[in-house]
Amino acid sequence: MIKFIENEPFSPIQYTYEVDNILFKGRSSYQEILVLETPDFGKVLVLDNIVQLTQRDEFFYHEMLVHIAMHTHPCPKKIVVIGGGDGGAVREVLKHESVEKVYLAELDKQVIEVSKNLLKFVSQSLDNPKVEIHIGDGSEFIKGVKDIDVVIVDSTDAIGFARSLYSYDFFLHVKKALKDDGLFVTHSESLCFHRDVTIEIQETLKKVFSIVDLYSVPIATYPGNWWTFSIASMKYDPRKPQKAPVTGVRFYDSEVHKWCFLPKTLYQRIMNKELKW
């Protein structure tokens, strides 16, 4: 039995996976790419020795990344997904019948190719005619689009080389790309291990958007487990879904939408740095 030890440089712990087979190992222009077959988690996508998704629990992450914003907007039609070359976020977006166009901006073309070949459980929607794939820097792509209803960032860690996707300038360009009632969402690290990063992302978003909030979900795959998502809007309160849940989801529903947000008193204590651990 092969063992894979994750090397997450921003985490104080390391996960070890038992591996039945290495399905793919290669290096793109940007990163090392691994696809592992494991007995407990199914297929696992690893970028630069950091696990990005597992077949067993990826739906928790992708559903929660996508459906809070997509249900907060009453009729999302044009969507931008930045990162997410594996296809999981696009898969969830296309569960909304109102969607007419999805722009996927992925920096690393090889992630898409590997996912299409080996990770069909997430990549199944990448060939949908509603999807338009752009290979390149998402922070540049966003400058060239407009009248977008929802922008979703599905990047690698905010504390890694995807840092530009969490900057004040990037958030400004997102706001310009969105319609007046558009929404933005991104993952924002673990409150357990990266609380200060989460707070910084929230504070930066508040300089650009009038409505900013934080929600979370437990995800076993990611170190720290208590994984957060930052959502921003100029009109709609993300705590109040505007429509019934779409079909075909496994975890998300109306009750999950309500309880995933931090209680407002707890949120303020964290933001004010009154609660520390």
mmCIF file of N, CA and C in Angstrom, residues 139-206:
data_model
loop_
_atom_site.group_PDB
_atom_site.id
_atom_site.type_symbol
_atom_site.label_atom_id
_atom_site.label_comp_id
_atom_site.label_asym_id
_atom_site.label_seq_id
_atom_site.Cartn_x
_atom_site.Cartn_y
_atom_site.Cartn_z
ATOM 1 N N SER A 139 -7.929 37.100 -12.886
ATOM 2 C CA SER A 139 -7.955 38.505 -12.479
ATOM 3 C C SER A 139 -7.884 39.439 -13.675
ATOM 4 N N GLU A 140 -7.366 38.957 -14.797
ATOM 5 C CA GLU A 140 -7.380 39.728 -16.042
ATOM 6 C C GLU A 140 -8.682 39.492 -16.803
ATOM 7 N N PHE A 141 -9.159 38.265 -16.802
ATOM 8 C CA PHE A 141 -10.392 37.946 -17.523
ATOM 9 C C PHE A 141 -11.559 38.780 -17.027
ATOM 10 N N ILE A 142 -11.657 38.973 -15.723
ATOM 11 C CA ILE A 142 -12.812 39.669 -15.149
ATOM 12 C C ILE A 142 -12.897 41.110 -15.642
ATOM 13 N N LYS A 143 -11.788 41.673 -16.066
ATOM 14 C CA LYS A 143 -11.786 43.058 -16.547
ATOM 15 C C LYS A 143 -12.496 43.208 -17.889
ATOM 16 N N GLY A 144 -12.679 42.103 -18.599
ATOM 17 C CA GLY A 144 -13.239 42.175 -19.941
ATOM 18 C C GLY A 144 -14.676 41.721 -20.065
ATOM 19 N N VAL A 145 -15.346 41.464 -18.948
ATOM 20 C CA VAL A 145 -16.742 41.028 -19.007
ATOM 21 C C VAL A 145 -17.623 42.009 -18.242
ATOM 22 N N LYS A 146 -18.908 41.994 -18.537
ATOM 23 C CA LYS A 146 -19.852 42.874 -17.851
ATOM 24 C C LYS A 146 -21.230 42.221 -17.821
ATOM 25 N N ASP A 147 -22.118 42.837 -17.070
ATOM 26 C CA ASP A 147 -23.499 42.357 -16.930
ATOM 27 C C ASP A 147 -23.561 40.918 -16.419
ATOM 28 N N ILE A 148 -22.675 40.605 -15.474
ATOM 29 C CA ILE A 148 -22.625 39.272 -14.870
ATOM 30 C C ILE A 148 -23.538 39.240 -13.639
ATOM 31 N N ASP A 149 -24.218 38.131 -13.445
ATOM 32 C CA ASP A 149 -25.111 37.992 -12.291
ATOM 33 C C ASP A 149 -24.396 37.452 -11.054
ATOM 34 N N VAL A 150 -23.521 36.478 -11.244
ATOM 35 C CA VAL A 150 -22.789 35.889 -10.117
ATOM 36 C C VAL A 150 -21.357 35.595 -10.543
ATOM 37 N N VAL A 151 -20.396 36.006 -9.716
ATOM 38 C CA VAL A 151 -18.987 35.657 -9.908
ATOM 39 C C VAL A 151 -18.580 34.723 -8.774
ATOM 40 N N ILE A 152 -18.002 33.591 -9.143
ATOM 41 C CA ILE A 152 -17.588 32.563 -8.184
ATOM 42 C C ILE A 152 -16.091 32.328 -8.338
ATOM 43 N N VAL A 153 -15.344 32.470 -7.258
ATOM 44 C CA VAL A 153 -13.914 32.174 -7.285
ATOM 45 C C VAL A 153 -13.681 30.822 -6.618
ATOM 46 N N ASP A 154 -13.170 29.890 -7.409
ATOM 47 C CA ASP A 154 -12.852 28.539 -6.931
ATOM 48 C C ASP A 154 -11.365 28.314 -7.157
ATOM 49 N N SER A 155 -10.565 29.017 -6.388
ATOM 50 C CA SER A 155 -9.117 29.036 -6.603
ATOM 51 C C SER A 155 -8.413 28.104 -5.634
ATOM 52 N N THR A 156 -7.100 28.025 -5.796
ATOM 53 C CA THR A 156 -6.281 27.402 -4.767
ATOM 54 C C THR A 156 -6.256 28.335 -3.562
ATOM 55 N N ASP A 157 -5.513 27.988 -2.529
ATOM 56 C CA ASP A 157 -5.581 28.704 -1.261
ATOM 57 C C ASP A 157 -5.340 30.200 -1.394
ATOM 58 N N ALA A 158 -6.115 30.964 -0.614
ATOM 59 C CA ALA A 158 -5.980 32.423 -0.596
ATOM 60 C C ALA A 158 -4.619 32.863 -0.078
ATOM 61 N N ILE A 159 -3.934 31.971 0.619
ATOM 62 C CA ILE A 159 -2.627 32.319 1.162
ATOM 63 C C ILE A 159 -1.507 31.767 0.295
ATOM 64 N N GLY A 160 -1.852 31.268 -0.881
ATOM 65 C CA GLY A 160 -0.862 30.784 -1.831
ATOM 66 C C GLY A 160 -0.723 31.725 -3.008
ATOM 67 N N PHE A 161 -0.401 31.155 -4.218
ATOM 68 C CA PHE A 161 -0.140 32.017 -5.368
ATOM 69 C C PHE A 161 -1.411 32.604 -5.967
ATOM 70 N N ALA A 162 -2.588 32.232 -5.455
ATOM 71 C CA ALA A 162 -3.850 32.825 -5.914
ATOM 72 C C ALA A 162 -4.192 34.095 -5.149
ATOM 73 N N ARG A 163 -3.223 34.642 -4.447
ATOM 74 C CA ARG A 163 -3.469 35.794 -3.579
ATOM 75 C C ARG A 163 -4.090 36.977 -4.319
ATOM 76 N N SER A 164 -3.757 37.163 -5.598
ATOM 77 C CA SER A 164 -4.292 38.305 -6.354
ATOM 78 C C SER A 164 -5.807 38.255 -6.464
ATOM 79 N N LEU A 165 -6.395 37.076 -6.320
ATOM 80 C CA LEU A 165 -7.847 36.939 -6.419
ATOM 81 C C LEU A 165 -8.553 37.333 -5.125
ATOM 82 N N TYR A 166 -7.810 37.857 -4.180
ATOM 83 C CA TYR A 166 -8.379 38.296 -2.907
ATOM 84 C C TYR A 166 -7.986 39.741 -2.593
ATOM 85 N N SER A 167 -7.549 40.454 -3.599
ATOM 86 C CA SER A 167 -7.069 41.820 -3.397
ATOM 87 C C SER A 167 -8.194 42.840 -3.578
ATOM 88 N N TYR A 168 -7.972 44.021 -3.058
ATOM 89 C CA TYR A 168 -8.932 45.125 -3.209
ATOM 90 C C TYR A 168 -9.156 45.445 -4.681
ATOM 91 N N ASP A 169 -8.091 45.496 -5.466
ATOM 92 C CA ASP A 169 -8.225 45.806 -6.896
ATOM 93 C C ASP A 169 -9.063 44.753 -7.614
ATOM 94 N N PHE A 170 -8.842 43.487 -7.296
ATOM 95 C CA PHE A 170 -9.629 42.431 -7.937
ATOM 96 C C PHE A 170 -11.101 42.568 -7.579
ATOM 97 N N PHE A 171 -11.395 42.814 -6.316
ATOM 98 C CA PHE A 171 -12.795 42.967 -5.900
ATOM 99 C C PHE A 171 -13.450 44.154 -6.604
ATOM 100 N N LEU A 172 -12.698 45.213 -6.835
ATOM 101 C CA LEU A 172 -13.237 46.354 -7.585
ATOM 102 C C LEU A 172 -13.617 45.949 -9.001
ATOM 103 N N HIS A 173 -12.761 45.189 -9.656
ATOM 104 C CA HIS A 173 -13.055 44.738 -11.020
ATOM 105 C C HIS A 173 -14.245 43.779 -11.036
ATOM 106 N N VAL A 174 -14.378 42.966 -9.999
ATOM 107 C CA VAL A 174 -15.548 42.089 -9.898
ATOM 108 C C VAL A 174 -16.819 42.923 -9.813
ATOM 109 N N LYS A 175 -16.800 43.937 -8.976
ATOM 110 C CA LYS A 175 -17.980 44.798 -8.829
ATOM 111 C C LYS A 175 -18.354 45.455 -10.155
ATOM 112 N N LYS A 176 -17.357 45.904 -10.911
ATOM 113 C CA LYS A 176 -17.622 46.524 -12.210
ATOM 114 C C LYS A 176 -18.207 45.522 -13.203
ATOM 115 N N ALA A 177 -17.804 44.259 -13.086
ATOM 116 C CA ALA A 177 -18.299 43.228 -14.003
ATOM 117 C C ALA A 177 -19.727 42.809 -13.683
ATOM 118 N N LEU A 178 -20.130 42.969 -12.438
ATOM 119 C CA LEU A 178 -21.448 42.531 -12.005
ATOM 120 C C LEU A 178 -22.539 43.531 -12.367
ATOM 121 N N LYS A 179 -23.745 43.016 -12.560
ATOM 122 C CA LYS A 179 -24.914 43.883 -12.614
ATOM 123 C C LYS A 179 -25.134 44.507 -11.237
ATOM 124 N N ASP A 180 -26.020 45.486 -11.167
ATOM 125 C CA ASP A 180 -26.254 46.181 -9.900
ATOM 126 C C ASP A 180 -26.769 45.254 -8.806
ATOM 127 N N ASP A 181 -27.404 44.149 -9.201
ATOM 128 C CA ASP A 181 -27.913 43.201 -8.210
ATOM 129 C C ASP A 181 -27.105 41.906 -8.186
ATOM 130 N N GLY A 182 -25.873 41.961 -8.685
ATOM 131 C CA GLY A 182 -25.041 40.763 -8.756
ATOM 132 C C GLY A 182 -24.444 40.365 -7.421
ATOM 133 N N LEU A 183 -23.911 39.145 -7.379
ATOM 134 C CA LEU A 183 -23.288 38.609 -6.167
ATOM 135 C C LEU A 183 -21.917 38.044 -6.476
ATOM 136 N N PHE A 184 -21.090 38.035 -5.445
ATOM 137 C CA PHE A 184 -19.738 37.472 -5.527
ATOM 138 C C PHE A 184 -19.547 36.511 -4.369
ATOM 139 N N VAL A 185 -18.868 35.389 -4.631
ATOM 140 C CA VAL A 185 -18.561 34.448 -3.560
ATOM 141 C C VAL A 185 -17.199 33.817 -3.809
ATOM 142 N N THR A 186 -16.495 33.556 -2.717
ATOM 143 C CA THR A 186 -15.193 32.895 -2.774
ATOM 144 C C THR A 186 -14.986 32.106 -1.494
ATOM 145 N N HIS A 187 -14.209 31.039 -1.559
ATOM 146 C CA HIS A 187 -13.834 30.386 -0.303
ATOM 147 C C HIS A 187 -12.819 31.284 0.397
ATOM 148 N N SER A 188 -12.815 31.222 1.736
ATOM 149 C CA SER A 188 -11.953 32.142 2.488
ATOM 150 C C SER A 188 -11.250 31.464 3.656
ATOM 151 N N GLU A 189 -10.804 30.234 3.414
ATOM 152 C CA GLU A 189 -9.917 29.519 4.328
ATOM 153 C C GLU A 189 -10.630 29.026 5.591
ATOM 154 N N SER A 190 -9.853 28.424 6.474
ATOM 155 C CA SER A 190 -10.369 27.805 7.691
ATOM 156 C C SER A 190 -10.304 28.772 8.869
ATOM 157 N N LEU A 191 -11.414 28.891 9.587
ATOM 158 C CA LEU A 191 -11.391 29.715 10.792
ATOM 159 C C LEU A 191 -10.487 29.118 11.859
ATOM 160 N N CYS A 192 -10.302 27.802 11.832
ATOM 161 C CA CYS A 192 -9.453 27.167 12.843
ATOM 162 C C CYS A 192 -7.995 27.595 12.708
ATOM 163 N N PHE A 193 -7.478 27.579 11.470
ATOM 164 C CA PHE A 193 -6.054 27.812 11.254
ATOM 165 C C PHE A 193 -5.738 29.167 10.625
ATOM 166 N N HIS A 194 -6.680 29.763 9.933
ATOM 167 C CA HIS A 194 -6.392 30.980 9.161
ATOM 168 C C HIS A 194 -7.409 32.079 9.461
ATOM 169 N N ARG A 195 -7.763 32.206 10.722
ATOM 170 C CA ARG A 195 -8.787 33.176 11.127
ATOM 171 C C ARG A 195 -8.458 34.589 10.659
ATOM 172 N N ASP A 196 -7.205 34.996 10.784
ATOM 173 C CA ASP A 196 -6.825 36.356 10.399
ATOM 174 C C ASP A 196 -6.959 36.574 8.896
ATOM 175 N N VAL A 197 -6.711 35.533 8.100
ATOM 176 C CA VAL A 197 -6.889 35.639 6.647
ATOM 177 C C VAL A 197 -8.368 35.803 6.317
ATOM 178 N N THR A 198 -9.215 35.024 6.984
ATOM 179 C CA THR A 198 -10.659 35.137 6.776
ATOM 180 C C THR A 198 -11.139 36.543 7.102
ATOM 181 N N ILE A 199 -10.698 37.074 8.225
ATOM 182 C CA ILE A 199 -11.087 38.426 8.627
ATOM 183 C C ILE A 199 -10.605 39.453 7.608
ATOM 184 N N GLU A 200 -9.384 39.294 7.127
ATOM 185 C CA GLU A 200 -8.839 40.232 6.143
ATOM 186 C C GLU A 200 -9.663 40.231 4.856
ATOM 187 N N ILE A 201 -10.062 39.051 4.388
ATOM 188 C CA ILE A 201 -10.879 38.967 3.177
ATOM 189 C C ILE A 201 -12.214 39.668 3.398
ATOM 190 N N GLN A 202 -12.829 39.436 4.547
ATOM 191 C CA GLN A 202 -14.093 40.101 4.857
ATOM 192 C C GLN A 202 -13.933 41.624 4.895
ATOM 193 N N GLU A 203 -12.887 42.083 5.543
ATOM 194 C CA GLU A 203 -12.676 43.530 5.651
ATOM 195 C C GLU A 203 -12.414 44.167 4.293
ATOM 196 N N THR A 204 -11.678 43.472 3.426
ATOM 197 C CA THR A 204 -11.400 44.005 2.090
ATOM 198 C C THR A 204 -12.675 44.063 1.261
ATOM 199 N N LEU A 205 -13.493 43.035 1.335
ATOM 200 C CA LEU A 205 -14.765 43.033 0.603
ATOM 201 C C LEU A 205 -15.668 44.179 1.052
ATOM 202 N N LYS A 206 -15.647 44.502 2.332
ATOM 203 C CA LYS A 206 -16.509 45.564 2.855
ATOM 204 C C LYS A 206 -16.115 46.941 2.339
#
